């Protein structure tokens, strides 16, 4: 009888490839979930993340179909490819979930976020804050003798960059809406 040639990673007892296919690379994914707009649905979706130790970087929720009573939950999370697949599968098993889309893998997306910044300062810092707000196309929505409130809309990276520049100029407070995202095209 001739010797059995077995590929590395498999055994004599299995016909399957047993080599590990896991990746340790953390990826950022934007997941859109269409759910019934009823009490407790958001708690169930968030409970899925909390119960398994997954982190949510951004969360936005709004009713998108008043007649059909449907809401859209947009979640930005990080995880290995295996964790992301597990999240999507578990979201799909929740009874009130109608649809789950991983916008990151389905194609090019448009992501926007709204943020409001309160910046306190006097003299040159005040002038510099106004100049930077103009460059970033931020709107002044409130002004006092000692502070400004800026409103800015854009990609999350733009919001982060604006915050980094405002910190040394007297950034007092920030409020962010979270990411709203849609697939581009048809």
mmCIF file of N, CA, C and O in Angstrom, residues 9 59 66 73 80 92 105 118 127 156 172 183:
data_model
loop_
_atom_site.group_PDB
_atom_site.id
_atom_site.type_symbol
_atom_site.label_atom_id
_atom_site.label_comp_id
_atom_site.label_asym_id
_atom_site.label_seq_id
_atom_site.Cartn_x
_atom_site.Cartn_y
_atom_site.Cartn_z
ATOM 1 N N UNK A 9 -2.234 21.007 7.315
ATOM 2 C CA UNK A 9 -3.444 21.629 7.826
ATOM 3 C C UNK A 9 -4.632 20.689 7.826
ATOM 4 O O UNK A 9 -5.664 20.986 8.380
ATOM 5 N N UNK A 59 -23.777 55.448 16.103
ATOM 6 C CA UNK A 59 -25.113 54.888 16.017
ATOM 7 C C UNK A 59 -26.095 56.006 15.684
ATOM 8 O O UNK A 59 -26.140 57.016 16.382
ATOM 9 N N UNK A 66 -42.940 56.307 7.373
ATOM 10 C CA UNK A 66 -43.988 56.543 8.370
ATOM 11 C C UNK A 66 -45.173 55.598 8.177
ATOM 12 O O UNK A 66 -45.745 55.120 9.154
ATOM 13 N N UNK A 73 -31.395 51.909 11.207
ATOM 14 C CA UNK A 73 -30.324 52.026 12.196
ATOM 15 C C UNK A 73 -29.014 51.922 11.428
ATOM 16 O O UNK A 73 -28.788 50.950 10.713
ATOM 17 N N UNK A 80 -12.839 42.043 13.305
ATOM 18 C CA UNK A 80 -12.220 41.190 12.299
ATOM 19 C C UNK A 80 -13.306 40.794 11.296
ATOM 20 O O UNK A 80 -14.502 40.891 11.604
ATOM 21 N N UNK A 92 -29.558 39.626 11.500
ATOM 22 C CA UNK A 92 -30.576 39.069 10.618
ATOM 23 C C UNK A 92 -31.526 38.111 11.308
ATOM 24 O O UNK A 92 -32.648 37.892 10.832
ATOM 25 N N UNK A 105 -18.858 46.759 2.259
ATOM 26 C CA UNK A 105 -18.508 45.767 1.244
ATOM 27 C C UNK A 105 -19.422 45.799 0.029
ATOM 28 O O UNK A 105 -19.095 45.224 -1.001
ATOM 29 N N UNK A 118 -18.624 74.127 20.399
ATOM 30 C CA UNK A 118 -18.598 75.372 21.166
ATOM 31 C C UNK A 118 -17.135 75.717 21.414
ATOM 32 O O UNK A 118 -16.388 74.912 21.976
ATOM 33 N N UNK A 127 -10.260 85.071 16.197
ATOM 34 C CA UNK A 127 -10.111 85.338 14.759
ATOM 35 C C UNK A 127 -9.679 84.066 14.031
ATOM 36 O O UNK A 127 -10.200 83.743 12.956
ATOM 37 N N UNK A 156 -16.783 61.867 8.553
ATOM 38 C CA UNK A 156 -16.246 61.810 9.922
ATOM 39 C C UNK A 156 -14.800 62.286 10.035
ATOM 40 O O UNK A 156 -14.436 62.910 11.038
ATOM 41 N N UNK A 172 -14.637 73.877 23.847
ATOM 42 C CA UNK A 172 -15.268 73.635 25.140
ATOM 43 C C UNK A 172 -16.125 72.375 25.110
ATOM 44 O O UNK A 172 -16.081 71.562 26.025
ATOM 45 N N UNK A 183 -25.487 53.931 0.003
ATOM 46 C CA UNK A 183 -24.693 53.465 -1.131
ATOM 47 C C UNK A 183 -24.806 54.471 -2.260
ATOM 48 O O UNK A 183 -25.869 55.058 -2.483
#
